XYZ file of C-alpha atoms in Angstrom:
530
model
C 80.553 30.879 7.782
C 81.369 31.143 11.304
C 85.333 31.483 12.733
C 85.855 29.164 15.506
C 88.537 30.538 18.147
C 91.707 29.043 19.534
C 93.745 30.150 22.111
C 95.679 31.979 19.617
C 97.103 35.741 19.048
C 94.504 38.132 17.641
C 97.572 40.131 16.181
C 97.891 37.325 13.534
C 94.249 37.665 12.430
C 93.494 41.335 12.770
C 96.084 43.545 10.937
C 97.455 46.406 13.077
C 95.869 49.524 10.996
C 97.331 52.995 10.713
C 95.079 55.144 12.682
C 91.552 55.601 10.442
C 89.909 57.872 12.709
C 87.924 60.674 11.057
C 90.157 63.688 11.630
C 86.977 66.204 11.450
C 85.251 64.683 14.617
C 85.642 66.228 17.855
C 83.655 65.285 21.393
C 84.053 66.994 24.570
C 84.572 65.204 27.684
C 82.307 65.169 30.707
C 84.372 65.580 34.161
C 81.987 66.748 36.576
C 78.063 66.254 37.096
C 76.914 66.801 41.174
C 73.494 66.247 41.345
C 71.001 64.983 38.609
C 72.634 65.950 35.387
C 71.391 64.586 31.638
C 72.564 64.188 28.420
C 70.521 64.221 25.150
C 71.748 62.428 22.242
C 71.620 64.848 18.895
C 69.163 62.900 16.270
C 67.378 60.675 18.529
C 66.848 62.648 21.817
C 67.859 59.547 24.019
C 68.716 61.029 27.492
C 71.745 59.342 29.564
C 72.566 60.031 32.598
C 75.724 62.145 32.906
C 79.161 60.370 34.162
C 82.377 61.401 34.110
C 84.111 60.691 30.833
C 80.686 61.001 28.842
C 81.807 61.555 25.158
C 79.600 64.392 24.472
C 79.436 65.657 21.068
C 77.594 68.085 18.364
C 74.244 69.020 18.722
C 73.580 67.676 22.259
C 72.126 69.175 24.849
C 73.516 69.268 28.437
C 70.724 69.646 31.362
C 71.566 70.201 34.897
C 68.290 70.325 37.782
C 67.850 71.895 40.712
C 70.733 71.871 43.236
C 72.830 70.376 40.432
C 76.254 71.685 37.941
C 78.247 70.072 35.378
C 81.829 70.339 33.729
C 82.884 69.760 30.068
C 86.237 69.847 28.913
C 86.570 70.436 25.127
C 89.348 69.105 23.263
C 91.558 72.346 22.942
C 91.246 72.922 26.880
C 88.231 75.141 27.158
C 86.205 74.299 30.272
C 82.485 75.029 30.010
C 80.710 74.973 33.447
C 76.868 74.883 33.975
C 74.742 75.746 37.148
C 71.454 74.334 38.613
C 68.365 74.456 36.119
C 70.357 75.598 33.251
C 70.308 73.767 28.998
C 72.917 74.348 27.061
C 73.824 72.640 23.847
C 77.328 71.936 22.208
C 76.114 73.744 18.598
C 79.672 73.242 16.770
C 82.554 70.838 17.439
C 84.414 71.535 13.975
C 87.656 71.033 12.756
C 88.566 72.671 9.491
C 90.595 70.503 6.804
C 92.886 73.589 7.509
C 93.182 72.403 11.282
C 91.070 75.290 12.589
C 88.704 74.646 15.647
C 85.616 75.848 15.797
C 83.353 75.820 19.210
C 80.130 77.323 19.751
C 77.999 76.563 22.703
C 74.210 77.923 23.227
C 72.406 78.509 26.457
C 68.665 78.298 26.442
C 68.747 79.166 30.311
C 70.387 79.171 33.189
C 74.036 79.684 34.485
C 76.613 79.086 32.145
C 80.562 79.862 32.884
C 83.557 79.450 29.827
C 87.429 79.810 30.205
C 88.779 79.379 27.092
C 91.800 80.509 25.443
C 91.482 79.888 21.648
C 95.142 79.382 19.621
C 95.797 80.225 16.386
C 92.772 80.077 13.802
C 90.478 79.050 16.633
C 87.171 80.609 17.138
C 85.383 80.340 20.739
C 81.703 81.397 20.531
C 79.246 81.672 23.185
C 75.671 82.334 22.048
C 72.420 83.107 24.445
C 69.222 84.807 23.550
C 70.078 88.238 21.491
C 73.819 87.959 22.223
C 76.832 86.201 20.697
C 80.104 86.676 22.459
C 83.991 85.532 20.470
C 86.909 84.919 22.488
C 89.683 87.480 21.430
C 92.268 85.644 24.219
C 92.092 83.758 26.988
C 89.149 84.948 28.905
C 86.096 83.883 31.289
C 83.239 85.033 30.740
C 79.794 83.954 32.975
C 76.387 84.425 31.199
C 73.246 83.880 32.739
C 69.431 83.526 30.902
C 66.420 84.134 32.420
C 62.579 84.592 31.200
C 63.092 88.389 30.655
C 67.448 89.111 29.869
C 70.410 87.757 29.098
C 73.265 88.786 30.625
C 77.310 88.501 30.247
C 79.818 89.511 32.410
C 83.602 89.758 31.836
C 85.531 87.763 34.715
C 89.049 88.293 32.792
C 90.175 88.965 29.089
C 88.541 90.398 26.215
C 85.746 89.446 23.825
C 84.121 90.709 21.301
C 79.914 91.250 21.830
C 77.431 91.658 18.824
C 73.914 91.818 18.919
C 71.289 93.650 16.844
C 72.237 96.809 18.684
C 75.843 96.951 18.168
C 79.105 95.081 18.063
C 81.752 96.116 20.022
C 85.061 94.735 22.647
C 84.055 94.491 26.106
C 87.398 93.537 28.604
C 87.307 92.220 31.936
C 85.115 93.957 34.652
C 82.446 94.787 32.327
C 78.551 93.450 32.279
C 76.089 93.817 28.974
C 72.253 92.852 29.898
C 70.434 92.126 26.420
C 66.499 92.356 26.324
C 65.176 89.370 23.612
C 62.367 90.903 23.215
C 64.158 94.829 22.450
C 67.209 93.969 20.140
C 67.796 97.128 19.213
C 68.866 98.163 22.621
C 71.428 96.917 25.246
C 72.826 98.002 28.462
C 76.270 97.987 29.489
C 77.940 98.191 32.607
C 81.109 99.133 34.078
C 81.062 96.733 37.116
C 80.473 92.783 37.371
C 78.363 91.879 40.509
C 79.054 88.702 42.536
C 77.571 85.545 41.201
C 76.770 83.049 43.786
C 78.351 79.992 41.573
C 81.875 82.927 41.150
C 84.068 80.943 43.887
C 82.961 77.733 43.113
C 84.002 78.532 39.172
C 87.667 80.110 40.329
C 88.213 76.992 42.348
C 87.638 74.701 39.456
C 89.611 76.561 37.383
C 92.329 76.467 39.765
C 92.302 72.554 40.282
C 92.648 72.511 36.104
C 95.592 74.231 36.182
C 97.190 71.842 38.953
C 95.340 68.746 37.577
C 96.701 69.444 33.822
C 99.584 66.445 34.735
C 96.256 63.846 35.162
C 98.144 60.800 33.486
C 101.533 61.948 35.296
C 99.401 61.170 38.418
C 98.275 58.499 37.725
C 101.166 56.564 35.552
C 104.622 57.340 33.987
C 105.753 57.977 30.619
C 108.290 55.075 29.216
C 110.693 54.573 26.049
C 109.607 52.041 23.620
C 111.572 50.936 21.126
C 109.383 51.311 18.130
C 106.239 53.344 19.708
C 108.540 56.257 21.014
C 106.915 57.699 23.990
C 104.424 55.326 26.012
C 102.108 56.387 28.836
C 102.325 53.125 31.424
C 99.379 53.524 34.115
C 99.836 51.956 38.157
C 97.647 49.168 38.368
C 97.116 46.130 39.758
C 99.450 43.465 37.808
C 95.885 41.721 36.067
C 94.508 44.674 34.977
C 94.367 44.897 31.307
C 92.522 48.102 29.407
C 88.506 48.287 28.178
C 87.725 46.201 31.489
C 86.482 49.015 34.039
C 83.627 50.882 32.100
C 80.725 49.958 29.527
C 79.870 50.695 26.201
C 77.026 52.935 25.216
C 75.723 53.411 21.733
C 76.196 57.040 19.479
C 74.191 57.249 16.720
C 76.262 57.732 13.751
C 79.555 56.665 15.429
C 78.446 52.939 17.329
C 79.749 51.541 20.251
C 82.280 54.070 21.989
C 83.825 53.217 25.662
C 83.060 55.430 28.703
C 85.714 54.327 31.409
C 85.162 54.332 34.751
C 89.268 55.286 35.646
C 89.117 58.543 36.442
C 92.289 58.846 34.140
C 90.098 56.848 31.544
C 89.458 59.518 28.692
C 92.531 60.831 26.750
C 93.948 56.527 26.945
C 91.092 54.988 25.346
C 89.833 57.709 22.766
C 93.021 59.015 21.286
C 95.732 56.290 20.619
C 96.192 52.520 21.052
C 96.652 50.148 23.918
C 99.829 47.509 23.353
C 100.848 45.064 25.465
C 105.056 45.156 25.430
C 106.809 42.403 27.117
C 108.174 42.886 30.190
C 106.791 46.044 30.973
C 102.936 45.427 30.567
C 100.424 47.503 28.877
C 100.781 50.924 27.490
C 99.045 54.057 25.852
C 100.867 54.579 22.517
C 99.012 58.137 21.607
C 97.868 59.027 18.306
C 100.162 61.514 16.876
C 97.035 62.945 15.133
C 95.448 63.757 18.003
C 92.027 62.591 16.273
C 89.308 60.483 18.652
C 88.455 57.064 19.010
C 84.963 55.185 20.035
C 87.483 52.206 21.572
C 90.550 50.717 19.721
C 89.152 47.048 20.044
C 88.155 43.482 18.306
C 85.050 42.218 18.624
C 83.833 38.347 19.728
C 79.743 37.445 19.480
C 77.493 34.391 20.776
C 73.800 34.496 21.073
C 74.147 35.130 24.881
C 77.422 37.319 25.060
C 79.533 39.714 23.638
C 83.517 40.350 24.049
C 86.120 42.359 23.134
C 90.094 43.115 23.627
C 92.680 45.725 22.451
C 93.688 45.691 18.950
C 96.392 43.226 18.167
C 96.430 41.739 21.578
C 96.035 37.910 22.277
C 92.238 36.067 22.792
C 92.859 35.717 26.257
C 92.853 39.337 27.058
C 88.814 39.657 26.414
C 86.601 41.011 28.370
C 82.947 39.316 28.144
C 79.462 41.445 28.706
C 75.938 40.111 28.333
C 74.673 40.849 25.050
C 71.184 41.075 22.993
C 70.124 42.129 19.458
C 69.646 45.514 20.171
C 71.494 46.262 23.077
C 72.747 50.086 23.707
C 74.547 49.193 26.619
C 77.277 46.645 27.262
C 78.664 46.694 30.369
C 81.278 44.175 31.756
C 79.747 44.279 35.215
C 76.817 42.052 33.747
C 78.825 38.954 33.276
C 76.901 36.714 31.541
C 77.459 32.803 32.265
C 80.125 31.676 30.261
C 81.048 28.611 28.669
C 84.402 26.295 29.950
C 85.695 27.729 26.447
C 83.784 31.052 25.187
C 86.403 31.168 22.135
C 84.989 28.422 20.931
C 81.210 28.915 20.051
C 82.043 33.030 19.801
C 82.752 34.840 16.532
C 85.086 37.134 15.312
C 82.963 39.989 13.524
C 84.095 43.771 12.610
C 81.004 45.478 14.669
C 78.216 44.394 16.343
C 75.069 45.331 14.769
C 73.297 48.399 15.095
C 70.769 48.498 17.568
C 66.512 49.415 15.770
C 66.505 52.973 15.536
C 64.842 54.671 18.464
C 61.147 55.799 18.351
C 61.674 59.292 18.401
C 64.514 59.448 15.440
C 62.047 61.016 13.128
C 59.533 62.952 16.086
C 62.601 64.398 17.829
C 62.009 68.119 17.737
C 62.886 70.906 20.283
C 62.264 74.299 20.081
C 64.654 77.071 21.238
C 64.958 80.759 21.990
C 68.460 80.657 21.144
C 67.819 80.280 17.374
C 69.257 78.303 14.461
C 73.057 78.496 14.187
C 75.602 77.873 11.043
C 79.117 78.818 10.083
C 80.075 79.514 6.840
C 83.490 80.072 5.634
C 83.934 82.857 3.581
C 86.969 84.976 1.877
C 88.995 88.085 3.868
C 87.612 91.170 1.808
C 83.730 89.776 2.790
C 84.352 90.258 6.555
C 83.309 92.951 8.857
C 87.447 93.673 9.589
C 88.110 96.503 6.915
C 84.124 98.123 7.639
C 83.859 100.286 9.848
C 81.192 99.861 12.068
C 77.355 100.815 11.946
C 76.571 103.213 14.927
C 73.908 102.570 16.557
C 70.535 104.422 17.310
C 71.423 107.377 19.731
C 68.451 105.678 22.034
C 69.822 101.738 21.509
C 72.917 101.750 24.101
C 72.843 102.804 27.652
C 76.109 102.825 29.935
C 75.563 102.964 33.005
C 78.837 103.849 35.425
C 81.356 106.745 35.876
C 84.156 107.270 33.386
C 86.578 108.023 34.755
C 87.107 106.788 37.295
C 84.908 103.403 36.767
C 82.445 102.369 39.960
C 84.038 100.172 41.931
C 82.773 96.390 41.618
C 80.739 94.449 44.494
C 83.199 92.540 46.411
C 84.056 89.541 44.595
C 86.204 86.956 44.771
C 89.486 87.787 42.513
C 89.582 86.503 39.242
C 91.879 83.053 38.534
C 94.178 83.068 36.071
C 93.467 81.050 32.754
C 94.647 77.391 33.373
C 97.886 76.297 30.441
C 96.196 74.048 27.799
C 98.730 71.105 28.455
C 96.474 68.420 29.298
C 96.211 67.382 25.539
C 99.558 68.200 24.268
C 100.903 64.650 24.799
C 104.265 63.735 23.898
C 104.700 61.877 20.897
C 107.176 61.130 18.507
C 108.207 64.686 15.795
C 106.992 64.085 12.323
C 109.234 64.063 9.299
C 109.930 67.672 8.216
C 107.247 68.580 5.103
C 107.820 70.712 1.954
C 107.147 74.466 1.904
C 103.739 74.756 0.667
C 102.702 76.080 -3.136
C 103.365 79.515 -3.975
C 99.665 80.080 -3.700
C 97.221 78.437 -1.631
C 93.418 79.787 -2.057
C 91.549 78.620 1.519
C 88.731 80.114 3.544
C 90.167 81.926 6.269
C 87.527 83.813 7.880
C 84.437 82.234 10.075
C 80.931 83.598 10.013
C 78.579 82.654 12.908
C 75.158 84.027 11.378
C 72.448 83.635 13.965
C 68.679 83.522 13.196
C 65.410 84.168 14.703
C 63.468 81.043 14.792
C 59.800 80.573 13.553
C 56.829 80.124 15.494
C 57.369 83.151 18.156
C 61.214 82.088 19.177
C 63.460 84.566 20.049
C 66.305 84.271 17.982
C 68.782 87.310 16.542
C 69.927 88.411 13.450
C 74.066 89.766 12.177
C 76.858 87.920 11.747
C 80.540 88.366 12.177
C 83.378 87.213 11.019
C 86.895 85.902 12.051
C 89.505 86.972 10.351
C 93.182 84.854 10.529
C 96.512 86.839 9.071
C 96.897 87.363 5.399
C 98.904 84.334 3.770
C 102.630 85.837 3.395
C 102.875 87.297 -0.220
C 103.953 84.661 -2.959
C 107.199 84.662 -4.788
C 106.853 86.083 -8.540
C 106.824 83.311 -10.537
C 109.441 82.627 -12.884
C 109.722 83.538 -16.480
C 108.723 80.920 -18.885
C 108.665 80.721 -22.804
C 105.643 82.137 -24.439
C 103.020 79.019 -25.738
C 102.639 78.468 -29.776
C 100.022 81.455 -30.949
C 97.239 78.480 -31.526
C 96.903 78.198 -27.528
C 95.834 80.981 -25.353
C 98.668 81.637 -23.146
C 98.083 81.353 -19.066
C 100.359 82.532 -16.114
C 102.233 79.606 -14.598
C 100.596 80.730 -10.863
C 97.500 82.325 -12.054
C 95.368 82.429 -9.386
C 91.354 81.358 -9.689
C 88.480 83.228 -11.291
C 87.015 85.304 -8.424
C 84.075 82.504 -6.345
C 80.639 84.170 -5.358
C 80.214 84.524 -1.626
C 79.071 81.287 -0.842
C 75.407 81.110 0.842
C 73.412 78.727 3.061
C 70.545 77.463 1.283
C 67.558 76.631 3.858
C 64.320 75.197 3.826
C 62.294 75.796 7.227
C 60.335 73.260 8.988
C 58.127 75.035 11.498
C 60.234 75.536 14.835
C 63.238 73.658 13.126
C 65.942 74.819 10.620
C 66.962 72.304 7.819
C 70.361 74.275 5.958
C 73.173 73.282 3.754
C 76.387 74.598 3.915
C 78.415 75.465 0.833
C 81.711 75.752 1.385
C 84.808 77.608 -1.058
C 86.968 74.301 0.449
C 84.930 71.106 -0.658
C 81.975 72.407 -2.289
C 78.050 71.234 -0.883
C 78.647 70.035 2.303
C 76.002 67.591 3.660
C 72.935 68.303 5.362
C 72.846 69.099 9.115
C 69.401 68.798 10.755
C 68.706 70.026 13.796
């Protein structure tokens, strides 16, 4: 049956929903692409065009050509930069039940410079060909990939390097050159030669640490009533929100908004738009800090499509042309409208999915970086309390004085890491929550376990492991009465039976990995192809 519109408020029709996002799912943000830059979609291999405020998530691959460099901002601050002719892919966006954040980018080839500064339980992984490098502290690291090595030098902090060779810190000023094709040896340096992207890389970083205020440019924050803290942009006095931008399909997510305000990312994908009288529309932000596609209702006709923030009145759509099947709806393709368009449109929940793209099930690439997984596993099973393997007298080669260490080619000096503000948004305290139990059994180290991929691909092998601080002791629990003799008596805080490590179980399909993740947490987890 089909819903015939009046000029009427949507909030009477649509409920105004606590916030349903899912809390695991995490996209970075596009905010720079010079040049011809292109996105590939995860499961179907559909290649976009990179803009700024391109949602890019797991699994997809970033390509920059010649005389071309991109920017991604992750959601924790980290700022991952890309030269001309490099791939890269965005391996793990994960957030832990626990609220840890894990982030693992792989480069095929190329240029690829990081400044991160990971908090808490966070883990920061870079991984190239032979060579995985974890963020100890805020840091910036450049690595480069060519046909023959892969290199990494320190720019500022400290990381931790593993390959097959060895594992070991390395701290600012120092250079390791991996051979893919020799794992068992390494070279380190004690010097980091100019790059010729190095300035270009400090000045970015330096415009993120002034440009962390973006929405203090570009708007004020306001007291409302019942919302707490609003963000209120400077616009024109008909603008009204999801109007300057376009839709673009995501497999497994559906339509999600790519504005076109260069403000336009942290307004639409992580809180709700409200329109409060006498003061106009504002950003309400999601306390939860989880992401959006687009907070919106939807209208459909046979020739167009519409759509308007959540609980605002009909007369606030925005119209697009729209077809069965369309991937991308964008408002600058007005379609011709009738005198009344709420009339013959229809409410519905989502449009429908567009036909799933030729190469869904063909989609294949192969990579020298290998196959990567995390798996969550308990304190005494990491590498922390081992002491470490040497390595072959022949595998490591440092090359430098000690001490005094050579001094480095002239280089720019190093920029400080930029503050991770930009996401910590003001919004109203939560209510105060109960200690937690007594005992609390979670996985609390990470394993990144690389592999060498079939077919020729030149993967690596090890793994290491993350470990957070030991949970504070627990209280002893309190006496109790002993049970009748007929039941067999049991501590009040007993804790588990010990669990097996848990493993990855993996079927190979020629040059790609199939694996499923068991986790201590939630048991099987669900497939991830790749």
């Amino acid at each position: 049956m089909r819903i015939v519109f009046t000029a009427v408020s949507l909030a009477l029709l649509i409920p105004t929903a606590p916030f349903a996002a899912d809390m695991h799912l995490r996209f970075a943000r596009l905010t720079l692409a010079e040049g011809r830059v292109e996105v590939e979609q995860a499961s179907t291999g559909e290649r976009m065009a990179a803009e700024r405020n391109l949602p890019v998530g797991q699994g997809f691959w970033v390509e920059t050509f010649p005389v071309a460099r991109t920017e991604l901002e992750l959601d924790e601050g980290s700022l991952v930069r890309l030269g001309a002719g490099s791939l890269a892919e965005l391996s793990d966006l994960t957030r832990l039940s626990t609220g840890q954040r894990i982030s693992l980018v792989s480069l095929e080839r190329g240029v690829l410079y990081a400044t991160a500064e990971p908090k808490g339980l966070d883990a920061f992984v870079l991984v190239a060909p032979g060579l995985e490098i974890a963020f100890l502290e805020g840091s910036r690291v450049r690595v480069g990939v060519n046909d023959e090595v892969s290199t990494v030098a320190i720019l500022g902090g400290r990381v931790r390097f593993s390959s097959r060779a060895a594992e070991l810190e390395l701290r600012q000023g120092q250079t390791v050159v991996v051979h893919p094709d020799a794992l068992e040896r390494f070279q380190l340096f004690r010097e980091v030669t100019a790059g010729d992207l190095d300035r270009w890389n400090e000045q970015r970083d330096r415009q993120a640490a002034e440009n962390h205020g973006e929405l203090e440019a570009a708007g004020k924050w306001i007291d409302a009533a019942k919302l707490g803290k609003v963000w209120q942009p400077r616009v024109p006095e008909d603008w009204k929100p999801f109007r300057a931008g376009k839709w673009r399909w995501y497999e497994g997510q559906g339509y999600t908004w790519i504005s076109a305000e260069p403000w336009g990312w942290l307004p639409y994908h992580y809180g709700r738009w409200t329109l409060v009288p006498d003061a106009g529309w504002v950003w309400a932000p999601d306390p939860d800090r989880n992401f959006y596609p687009g907070e919106v209702y939807w209208l459909r006709a046979p020739a167009f499509a519409g759509w308007g923030p959540l609980g605002s009145a009909a007369d606030q759509a925005t119209f697009a042309a729209y077809s069965a099947g369309a991937r991308v709806l964008d408002p600058a393709q007005a379609p011709r409208l009738p005198q009344d368009p709420l009339k013959v449109a229809q409410m519905v929940a989502a449009l429908p999915s567009p036909p799933p793209l030729p190469v869904l099930a063909a989609h294949k690439r192969k990579t020298r970086v290998g196959t990567t997984r995390i798996l969550p596993i308990t304190a005494d099973q990491s590498f922390a309390g081992q002491a470490a393997q040497p390595p072959p007298p022949e595998a490591i080669r440092i090359t430098g004085a000690e001490p005094p260490p050579s001094p480095p080619v002239e280089a720019a000096a190093p920029a400080s890491v930029p503050p991770q503000t930009y996401y910590n948004y003001p919004v109203a305290q939560p209510a105060p929550t109960p200690p937690p139990p007594a005992v609390v059994y979670v996985p609390e180290v990470v394993v990144v376990e690389r592999e060498r991929p079939r077919g020729g691909g030149q993967g690596h092998g090890g793994r290491g492991g993350y470990v957070s601080p030991p949970p504070a002791p627990a209280a002893p629990p309190p006496a109790v009465a002993p049970p009748p003799a007929t039941a067999p008596a049991f501590a009040p805080h007993a804790p588990p039976p010990p669990k097996p490590t848990p493993k990855a179980e993996e079927t190979k399909e020629g040059p790609e990995h199939k694996t499923r993740l068991r986790s201590p947490e939630s048991g099987d987890a669900p497939e991830r192809r790749r």
